[in-house]
Protein backbone atom coordinates (compact mmCIF):
# COMPACT_ATOMS: atom_id res chain seq x y z
CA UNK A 1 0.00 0.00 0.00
CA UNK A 2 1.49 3.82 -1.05
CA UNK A 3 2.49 5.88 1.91
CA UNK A 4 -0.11 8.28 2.90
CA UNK A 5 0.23 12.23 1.18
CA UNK A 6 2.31 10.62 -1.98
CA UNK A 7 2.13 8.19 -4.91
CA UNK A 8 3.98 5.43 -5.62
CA UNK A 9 7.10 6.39 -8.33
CA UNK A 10 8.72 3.73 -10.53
CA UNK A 11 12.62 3.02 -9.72
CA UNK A 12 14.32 5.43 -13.01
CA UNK A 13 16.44 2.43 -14.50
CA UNK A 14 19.71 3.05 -16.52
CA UNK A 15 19.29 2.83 -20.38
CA UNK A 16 20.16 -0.20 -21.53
CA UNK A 17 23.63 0.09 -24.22
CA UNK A 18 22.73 -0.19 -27.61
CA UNK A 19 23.09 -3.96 -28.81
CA UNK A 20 25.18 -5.24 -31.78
CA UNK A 21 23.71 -7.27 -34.55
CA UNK A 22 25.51 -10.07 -35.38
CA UNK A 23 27.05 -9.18 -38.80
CA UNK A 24 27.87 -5.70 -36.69
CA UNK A 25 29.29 -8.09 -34.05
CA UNK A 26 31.85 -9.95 -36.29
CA UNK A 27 33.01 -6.61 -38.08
CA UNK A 28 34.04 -5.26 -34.85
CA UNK A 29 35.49 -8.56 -33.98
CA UNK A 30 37.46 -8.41 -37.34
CA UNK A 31 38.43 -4.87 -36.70
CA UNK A 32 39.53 -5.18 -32.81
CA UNK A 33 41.25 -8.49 -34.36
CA UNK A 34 43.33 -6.23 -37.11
CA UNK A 35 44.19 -3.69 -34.42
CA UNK A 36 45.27 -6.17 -32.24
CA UNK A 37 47.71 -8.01 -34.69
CA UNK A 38 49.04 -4.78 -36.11
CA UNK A 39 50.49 -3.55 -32.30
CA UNK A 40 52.02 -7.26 -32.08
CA UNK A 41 53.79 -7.02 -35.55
CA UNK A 42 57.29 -8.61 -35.91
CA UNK A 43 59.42 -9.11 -38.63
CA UNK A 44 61.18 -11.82 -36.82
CA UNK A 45 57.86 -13.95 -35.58
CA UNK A 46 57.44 -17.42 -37.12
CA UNK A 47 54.11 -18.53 -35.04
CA UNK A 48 51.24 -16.82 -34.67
CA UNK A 49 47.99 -17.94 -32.82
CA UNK A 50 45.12 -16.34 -32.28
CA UNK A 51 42.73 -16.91 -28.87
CA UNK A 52 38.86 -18.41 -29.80
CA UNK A 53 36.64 -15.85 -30.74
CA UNK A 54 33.61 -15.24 -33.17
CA UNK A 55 35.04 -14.27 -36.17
CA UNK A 56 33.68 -14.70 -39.98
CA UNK A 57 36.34 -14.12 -42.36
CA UNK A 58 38.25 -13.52 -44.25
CA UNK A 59 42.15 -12.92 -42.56
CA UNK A 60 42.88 -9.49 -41.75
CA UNK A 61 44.49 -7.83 -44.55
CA UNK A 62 48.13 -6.67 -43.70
CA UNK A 63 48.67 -10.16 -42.21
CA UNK A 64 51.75 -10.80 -44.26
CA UNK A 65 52.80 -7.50 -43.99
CA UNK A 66 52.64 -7.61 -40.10
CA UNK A 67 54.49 -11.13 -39.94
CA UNK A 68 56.52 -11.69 -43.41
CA UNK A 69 58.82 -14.30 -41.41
CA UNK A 70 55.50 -16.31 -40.62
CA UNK A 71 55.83 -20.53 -40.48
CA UNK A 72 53.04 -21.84 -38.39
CA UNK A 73 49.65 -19.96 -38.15
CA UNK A 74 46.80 -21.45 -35.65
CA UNK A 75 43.16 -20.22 -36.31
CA UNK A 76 41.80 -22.93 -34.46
CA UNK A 77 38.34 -22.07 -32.89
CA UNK A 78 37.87 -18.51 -34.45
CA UNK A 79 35.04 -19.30 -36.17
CA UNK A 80 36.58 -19.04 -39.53
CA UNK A 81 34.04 -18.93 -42.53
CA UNK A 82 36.64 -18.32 -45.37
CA UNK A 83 40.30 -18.10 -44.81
CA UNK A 84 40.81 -15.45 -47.73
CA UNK A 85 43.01 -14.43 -50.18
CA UNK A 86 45.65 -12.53 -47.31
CA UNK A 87 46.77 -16.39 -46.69
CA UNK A 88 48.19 -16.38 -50.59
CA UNK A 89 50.98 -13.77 -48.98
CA UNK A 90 52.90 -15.90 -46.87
CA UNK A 91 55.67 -17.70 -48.53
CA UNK A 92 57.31 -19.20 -45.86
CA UNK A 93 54.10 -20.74 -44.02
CA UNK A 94 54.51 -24.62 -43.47
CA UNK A 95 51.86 -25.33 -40.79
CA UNK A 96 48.06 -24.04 -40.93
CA UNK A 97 45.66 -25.16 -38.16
CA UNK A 98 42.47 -24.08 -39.22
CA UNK A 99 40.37 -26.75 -36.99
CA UNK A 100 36.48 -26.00 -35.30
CA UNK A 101 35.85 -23.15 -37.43
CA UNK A 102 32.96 -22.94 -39.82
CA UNK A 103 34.73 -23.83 -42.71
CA UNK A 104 33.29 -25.78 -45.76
CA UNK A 105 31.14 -23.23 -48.12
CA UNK A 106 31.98 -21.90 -51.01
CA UNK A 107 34.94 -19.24 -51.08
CA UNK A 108 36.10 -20.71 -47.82
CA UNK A 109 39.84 -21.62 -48.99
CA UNK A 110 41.55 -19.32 -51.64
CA UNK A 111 41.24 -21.04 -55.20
CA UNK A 112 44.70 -19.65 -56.20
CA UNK A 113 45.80 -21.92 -53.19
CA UNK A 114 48.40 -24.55 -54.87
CA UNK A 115 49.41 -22.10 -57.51
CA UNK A 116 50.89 -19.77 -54.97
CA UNK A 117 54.13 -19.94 -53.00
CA UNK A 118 51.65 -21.76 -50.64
CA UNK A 119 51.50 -24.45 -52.45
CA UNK A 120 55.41 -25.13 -52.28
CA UNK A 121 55.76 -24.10 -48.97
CA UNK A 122 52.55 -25.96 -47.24
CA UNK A 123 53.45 -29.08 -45.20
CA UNK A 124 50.82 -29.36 -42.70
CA UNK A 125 47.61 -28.46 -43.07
CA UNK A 126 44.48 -29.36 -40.45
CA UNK A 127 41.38 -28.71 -41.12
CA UNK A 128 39.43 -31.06 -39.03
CA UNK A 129 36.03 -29.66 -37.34
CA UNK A 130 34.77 -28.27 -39.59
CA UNK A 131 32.02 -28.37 -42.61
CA UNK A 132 33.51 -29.95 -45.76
CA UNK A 133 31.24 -31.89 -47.62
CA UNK A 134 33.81 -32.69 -50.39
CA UNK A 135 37.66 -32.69 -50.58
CA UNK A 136 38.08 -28.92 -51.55
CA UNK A 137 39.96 -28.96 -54.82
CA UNK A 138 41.95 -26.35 -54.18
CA UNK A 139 43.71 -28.97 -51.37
CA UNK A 140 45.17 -31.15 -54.87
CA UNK A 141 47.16 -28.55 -55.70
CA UNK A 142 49.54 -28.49 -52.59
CA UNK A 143 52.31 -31.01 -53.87
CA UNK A 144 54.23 -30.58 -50.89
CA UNK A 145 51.91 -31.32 -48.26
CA UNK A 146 53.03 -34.00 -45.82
CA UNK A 147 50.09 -34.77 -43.39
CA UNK A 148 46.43 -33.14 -43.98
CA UNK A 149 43.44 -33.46 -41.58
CA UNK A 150 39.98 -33.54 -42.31
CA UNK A 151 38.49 -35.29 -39.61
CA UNK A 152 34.98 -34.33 -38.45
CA UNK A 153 33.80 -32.95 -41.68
CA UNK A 154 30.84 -34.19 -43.57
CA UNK A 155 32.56 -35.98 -46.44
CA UNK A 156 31.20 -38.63 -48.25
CA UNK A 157 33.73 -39.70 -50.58
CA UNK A 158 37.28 -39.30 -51.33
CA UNK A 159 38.18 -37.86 -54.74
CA UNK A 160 40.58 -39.90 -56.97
CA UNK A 161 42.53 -37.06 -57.25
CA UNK A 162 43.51 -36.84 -53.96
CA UNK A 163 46.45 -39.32 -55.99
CA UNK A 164 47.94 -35.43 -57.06
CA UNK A 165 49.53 -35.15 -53.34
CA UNK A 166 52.58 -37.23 -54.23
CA UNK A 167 54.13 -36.22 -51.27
CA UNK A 168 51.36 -36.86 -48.35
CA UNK A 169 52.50 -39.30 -45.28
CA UNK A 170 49.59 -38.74 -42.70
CA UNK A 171 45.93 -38.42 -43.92
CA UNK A 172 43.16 -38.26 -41.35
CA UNK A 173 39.66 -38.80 -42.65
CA UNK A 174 38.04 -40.35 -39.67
CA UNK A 175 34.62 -38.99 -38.45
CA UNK A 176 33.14 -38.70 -41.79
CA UNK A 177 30.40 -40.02 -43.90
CA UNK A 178 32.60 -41.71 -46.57
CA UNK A 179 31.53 -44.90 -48.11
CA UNK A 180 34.01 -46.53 -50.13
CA UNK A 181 38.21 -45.72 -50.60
CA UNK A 182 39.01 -44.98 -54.22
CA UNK A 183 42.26 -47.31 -55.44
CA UNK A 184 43.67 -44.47 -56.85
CA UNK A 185 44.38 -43.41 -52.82
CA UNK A 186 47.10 -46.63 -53.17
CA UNK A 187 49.10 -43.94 -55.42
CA UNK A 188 50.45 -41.93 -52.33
CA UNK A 189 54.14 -43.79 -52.38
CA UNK A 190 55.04 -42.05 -48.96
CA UNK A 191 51.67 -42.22 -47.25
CA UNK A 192 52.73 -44.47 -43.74
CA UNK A 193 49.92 -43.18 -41.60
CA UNK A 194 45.71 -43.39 -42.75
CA UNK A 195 42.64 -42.96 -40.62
CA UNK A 196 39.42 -44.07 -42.15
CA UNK A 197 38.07 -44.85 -38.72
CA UNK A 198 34.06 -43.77 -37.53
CA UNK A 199 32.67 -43.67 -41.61
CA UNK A 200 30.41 -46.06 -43.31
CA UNK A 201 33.01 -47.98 -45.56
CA UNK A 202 31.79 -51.16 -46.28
CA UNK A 203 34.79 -52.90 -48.01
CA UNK A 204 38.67 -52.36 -48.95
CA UNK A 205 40.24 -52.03 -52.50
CA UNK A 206 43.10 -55.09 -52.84
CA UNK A 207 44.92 -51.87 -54.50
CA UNK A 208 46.22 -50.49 -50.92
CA UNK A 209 48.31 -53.21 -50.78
CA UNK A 210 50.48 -50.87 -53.07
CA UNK A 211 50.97 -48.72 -50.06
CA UNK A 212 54.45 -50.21 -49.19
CA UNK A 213 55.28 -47.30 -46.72
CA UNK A 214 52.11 -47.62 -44.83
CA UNK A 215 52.58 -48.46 -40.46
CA UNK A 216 49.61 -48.01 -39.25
CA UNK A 217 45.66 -48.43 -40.81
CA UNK A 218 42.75 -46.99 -38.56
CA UNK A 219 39.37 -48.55 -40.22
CA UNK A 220 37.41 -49.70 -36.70
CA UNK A 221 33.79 -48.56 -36.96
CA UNK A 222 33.11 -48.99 -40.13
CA UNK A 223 30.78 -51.87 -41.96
CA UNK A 224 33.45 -53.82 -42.63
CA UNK A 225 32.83 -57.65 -43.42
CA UNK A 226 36.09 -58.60 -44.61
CA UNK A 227 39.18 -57.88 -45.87
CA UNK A 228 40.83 -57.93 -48.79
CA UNK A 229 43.70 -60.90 -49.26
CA UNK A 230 46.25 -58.55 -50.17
CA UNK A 231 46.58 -56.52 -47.40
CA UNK A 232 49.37 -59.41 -45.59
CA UNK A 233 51.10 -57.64 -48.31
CA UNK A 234 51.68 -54.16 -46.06
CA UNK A 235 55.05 -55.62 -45.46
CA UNK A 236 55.95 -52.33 -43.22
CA UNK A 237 51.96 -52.26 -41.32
CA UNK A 238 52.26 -52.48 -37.66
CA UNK A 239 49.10 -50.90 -36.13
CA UNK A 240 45.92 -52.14 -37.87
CA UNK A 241 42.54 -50.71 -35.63
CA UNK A 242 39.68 -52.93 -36.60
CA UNK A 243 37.30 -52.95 -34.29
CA UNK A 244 33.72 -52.05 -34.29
CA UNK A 245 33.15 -53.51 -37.68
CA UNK A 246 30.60 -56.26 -38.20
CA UNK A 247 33.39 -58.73 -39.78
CA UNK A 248 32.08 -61.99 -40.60
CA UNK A 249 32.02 -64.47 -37.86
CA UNK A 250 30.80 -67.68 -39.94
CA UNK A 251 32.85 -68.84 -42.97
CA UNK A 252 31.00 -67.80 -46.26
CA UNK A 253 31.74 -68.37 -49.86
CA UNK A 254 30.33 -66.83 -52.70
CA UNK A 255 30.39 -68.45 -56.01
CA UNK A 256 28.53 -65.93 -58.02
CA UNK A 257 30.14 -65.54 -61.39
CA UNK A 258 29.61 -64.17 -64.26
CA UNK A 259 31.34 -65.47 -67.46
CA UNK A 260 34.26 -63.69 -68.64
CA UNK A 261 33.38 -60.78 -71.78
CA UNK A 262 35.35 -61.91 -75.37
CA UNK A 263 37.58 -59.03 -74.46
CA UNK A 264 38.35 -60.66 -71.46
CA UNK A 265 39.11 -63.89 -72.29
CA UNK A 266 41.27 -62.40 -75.20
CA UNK A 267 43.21 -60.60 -72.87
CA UNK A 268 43.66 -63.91 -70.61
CA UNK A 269 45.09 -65.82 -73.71
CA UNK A 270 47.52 -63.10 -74.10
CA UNK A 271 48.52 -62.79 -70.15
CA UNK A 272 49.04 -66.55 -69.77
CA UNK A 273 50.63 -67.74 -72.78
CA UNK A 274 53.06 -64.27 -73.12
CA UNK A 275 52.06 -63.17 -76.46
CA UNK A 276 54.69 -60.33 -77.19
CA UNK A 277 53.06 -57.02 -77.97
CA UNK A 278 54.14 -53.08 -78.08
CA UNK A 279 52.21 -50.53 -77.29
CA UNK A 280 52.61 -49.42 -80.56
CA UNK A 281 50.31 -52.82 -81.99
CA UNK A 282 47.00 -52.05 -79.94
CA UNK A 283 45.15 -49.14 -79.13
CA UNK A 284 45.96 -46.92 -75.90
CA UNK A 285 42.80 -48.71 -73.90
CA UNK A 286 43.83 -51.72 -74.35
CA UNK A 287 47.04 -51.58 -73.65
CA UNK A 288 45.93 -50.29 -70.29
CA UNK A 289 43.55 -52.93 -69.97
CA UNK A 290 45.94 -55.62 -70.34
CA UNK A 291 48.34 -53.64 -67.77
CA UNK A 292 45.68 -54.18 -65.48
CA UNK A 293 45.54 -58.38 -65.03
CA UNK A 294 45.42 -59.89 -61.73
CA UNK A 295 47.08 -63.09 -60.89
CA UNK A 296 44.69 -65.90 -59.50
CA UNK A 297 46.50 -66.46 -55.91
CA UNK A 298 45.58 -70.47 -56.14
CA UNK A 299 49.61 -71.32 -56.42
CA UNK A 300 48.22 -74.38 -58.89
CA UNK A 301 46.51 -72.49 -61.55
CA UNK A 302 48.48 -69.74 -62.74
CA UNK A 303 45.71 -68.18 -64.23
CA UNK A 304 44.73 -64.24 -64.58
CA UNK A 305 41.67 -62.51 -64.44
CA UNK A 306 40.71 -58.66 -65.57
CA UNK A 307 36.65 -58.17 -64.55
CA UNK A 308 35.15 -61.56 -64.32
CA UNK A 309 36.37 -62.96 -61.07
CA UNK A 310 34.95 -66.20 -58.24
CA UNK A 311 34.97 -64.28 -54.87
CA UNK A 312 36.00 -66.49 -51.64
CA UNK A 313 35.79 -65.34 -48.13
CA UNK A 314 38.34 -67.78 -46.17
CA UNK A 315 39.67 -67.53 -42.83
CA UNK A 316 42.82 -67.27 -41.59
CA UNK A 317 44.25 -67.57 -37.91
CA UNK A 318 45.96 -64.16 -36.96
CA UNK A 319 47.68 -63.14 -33.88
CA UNK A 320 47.52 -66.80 -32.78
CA UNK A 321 44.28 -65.20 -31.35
CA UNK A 322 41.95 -64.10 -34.04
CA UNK A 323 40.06 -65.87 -37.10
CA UNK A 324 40.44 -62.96 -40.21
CA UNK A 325 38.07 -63.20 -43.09
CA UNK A 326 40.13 -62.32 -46.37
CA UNK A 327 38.58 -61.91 -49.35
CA UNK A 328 40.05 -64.07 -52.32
CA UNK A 329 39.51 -63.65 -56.12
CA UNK A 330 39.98 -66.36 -58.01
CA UNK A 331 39.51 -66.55 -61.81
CA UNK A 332 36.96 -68.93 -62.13
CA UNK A 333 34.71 -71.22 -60.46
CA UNK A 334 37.25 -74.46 -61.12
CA UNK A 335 39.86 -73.03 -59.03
CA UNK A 336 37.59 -73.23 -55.71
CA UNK A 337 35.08 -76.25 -56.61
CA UNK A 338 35.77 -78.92 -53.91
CA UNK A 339 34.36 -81.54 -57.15
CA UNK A 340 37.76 -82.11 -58.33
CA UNK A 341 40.28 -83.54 -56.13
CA UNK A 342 43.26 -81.61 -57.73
CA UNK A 343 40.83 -78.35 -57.58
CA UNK A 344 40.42 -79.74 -53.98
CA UNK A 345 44.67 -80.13 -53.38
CA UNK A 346 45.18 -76.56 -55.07
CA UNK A 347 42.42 -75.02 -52.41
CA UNK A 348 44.28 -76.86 -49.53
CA UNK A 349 46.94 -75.27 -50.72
CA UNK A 350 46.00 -71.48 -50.99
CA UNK A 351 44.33 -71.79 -47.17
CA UNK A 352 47.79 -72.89 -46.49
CA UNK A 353 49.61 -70.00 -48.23
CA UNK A 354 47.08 -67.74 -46.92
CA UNK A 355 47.87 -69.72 -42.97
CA UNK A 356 51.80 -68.78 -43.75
CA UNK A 357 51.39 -65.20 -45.24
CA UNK A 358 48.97 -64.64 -41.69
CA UNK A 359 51.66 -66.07 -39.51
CA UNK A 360 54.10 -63.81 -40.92
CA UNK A 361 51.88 -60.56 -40.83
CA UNK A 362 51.30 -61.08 -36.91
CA UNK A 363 54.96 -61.63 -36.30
CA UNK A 364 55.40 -58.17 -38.20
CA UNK A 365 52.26 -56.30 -36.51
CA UNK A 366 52.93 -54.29 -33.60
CA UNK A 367 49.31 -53.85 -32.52
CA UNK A 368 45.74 -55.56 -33.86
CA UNK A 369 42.95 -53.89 -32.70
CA UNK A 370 39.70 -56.13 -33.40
CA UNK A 371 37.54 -56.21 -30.06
């Protein structure tokens, strides 16, 4: 109840600061960001990393005028939507971190990127956290890149072209949507260290076998079923991370076959009984068809085979602990059919080869990781 003789009187409040919008926000972010850099300018610093904050892009420009001598640059966490053309100025930079920003849409890495200096000079480059739905082509053009990061992105496939970084030894696609490795990836002669972990890849191209300098393979929670024979070839493999993948637990064979094409079996005549050719006597296509025949691995047949193919699942012990299902391609339904005793010896035989070649790959393996 008001106080007899007088009124009641509101409480006077203090007005209330006028409130950014966001697109206001960032530009003063941007700005304060640009002031800040240009008072901490040295000619001499080689690392630079900026503190989170909400930033859009692109890089302040001046950057490489502020830091010419510039070698590592962290924008980790800013918030990054494009990294901008400013990043094309730095000659000398071998190591961008660019991870949990909101990178991924159009414009958001410089397409000039591999034709600059950059593209000499880049060694590392992390990207990981952020929005990619594709491998951005501007990435293919950075020959000297060493180890690149993507994890945590939204990719669904890997490009073949991702063949064009000749010099890449770490690649990190884990926590993606991907669904299938192209062979071309088995191109990458230095590449020792691959993560395909947490994706949706349901099977292995026999091509990474190729991979001679690869130590350790990261593929556990995917939808793998089995693997492919050839990967007891990874003579230098020590860490392979399989678990979380619904690999086969009962021994299955498939026998589905479809006959071989007259191209094929033309091609198999050639392969088996050496027919000298030169490239100069067939066209171009089929000269790189017949560069692409695959021995049958039953040691009895000596066979080859190009498309039409008998896949086997058989299982091998690994580890003296674990029952592997590798996949097996044989070139035709003869080489697996238990009808014929010989077909029957020459069977015995691969499981054996296949027993040895196991033996040997869990001496050489460091670490299996299956449960």
């Amino acid at each position: 109840m008001a106080a007899a003789g007088g009124a009641d009187k509101e409480p006077e409040l203090e007005p209330e600061p006028p409130r950014r919008g966001p697109a206001e926000g960032e530009e003063a972010a941007a700005a304060e960001l640009a002031a800040e850099l240009s008072a901490r300018r040295s000619a001499e610093a080689r690392r630079l990393v900026l503190s989170p904050r909400r930033l859009w892009g692109p890089l302040p420009a001046g950057l490489s005028q502020w830091f010419p001598a510039l070698e590592v640059l962290d924008v980790s966490g800013t918030g990054l939507a494009e990294l901008g053309d400013e990043l094309l100025a730095l000659p000398r930079l071998h190591t961008l971190l660019a991870k949990n920003n909101r990178l991924g849409g159009p414009g958001s890495l410089p397409k000039a990127l591999g034709q600059a200096p950059l593209g000499r000079s880049l060694r590392v480059l992390n990207l990981s956290g952020n929005r990619f739905a594709e491998l951005p082509p501007a990435l293919l053009g950075l020959r000297g890149l060493q180890s690149l990061s993507l994890g945590g992105n939204r990719l669904h496939g890997i490009p073949p072209d991702i063949q064009e970084l000749r010099s890449l030894e770490f690649l990190y696609l884990g926590g993606n949507f991907i669904t299938s490795i192209p062979p071309e990836l088995a191109n990458l002669p230095s590449l020792s260290s691959l993560v395909l972990c947490d994706n949706k890849i349901q099977s292995i191209p026999p091509q990474l076998a190729q991979l001679h300098s690869l130590r350790s393979l990261s593929l556990h929670n995917n939808l793998l079923t089995y693997l492919p024979r050839e990967i007891l070839n990874l003579v230098h493999l020590e860490e392979l991370s399989l678990r979380g993948n619904p690999l086969v637990v009962r021994f299955v064979r498939d026998l589905t076959y479809n006959p071989p094409s007259l191209q094929e079996l033309a091609g198999r005549t050639i392969k088996t009984r050496n027919v000298p050719y030169a490239p100069s006597d067939l066209p171009e296509n089929l000269v790189r068809y017949l560069s692409l025949a695959s021995n049958c691995p039953n040691p009895k047949c000596g066979g080859v085979y190009f498309d039409s193919c008998v896949r086997q699942i058989k299982f091998v012990d690994f580890c003296g602990k674990y029952r592997i299902p590798l996949m097996h391609y044989l070139c035709s339904p003869e080489c697996s059919s238990p009808c014929s005793s010989a077909s029957q010896s020459s069977t015995s035989q691969s499981e054996s080869d296949s027993e040895d070649e196991a033996s040997v790959a869990a001496r050489r393996m460091q670490k299996v990781l299956l449960g």
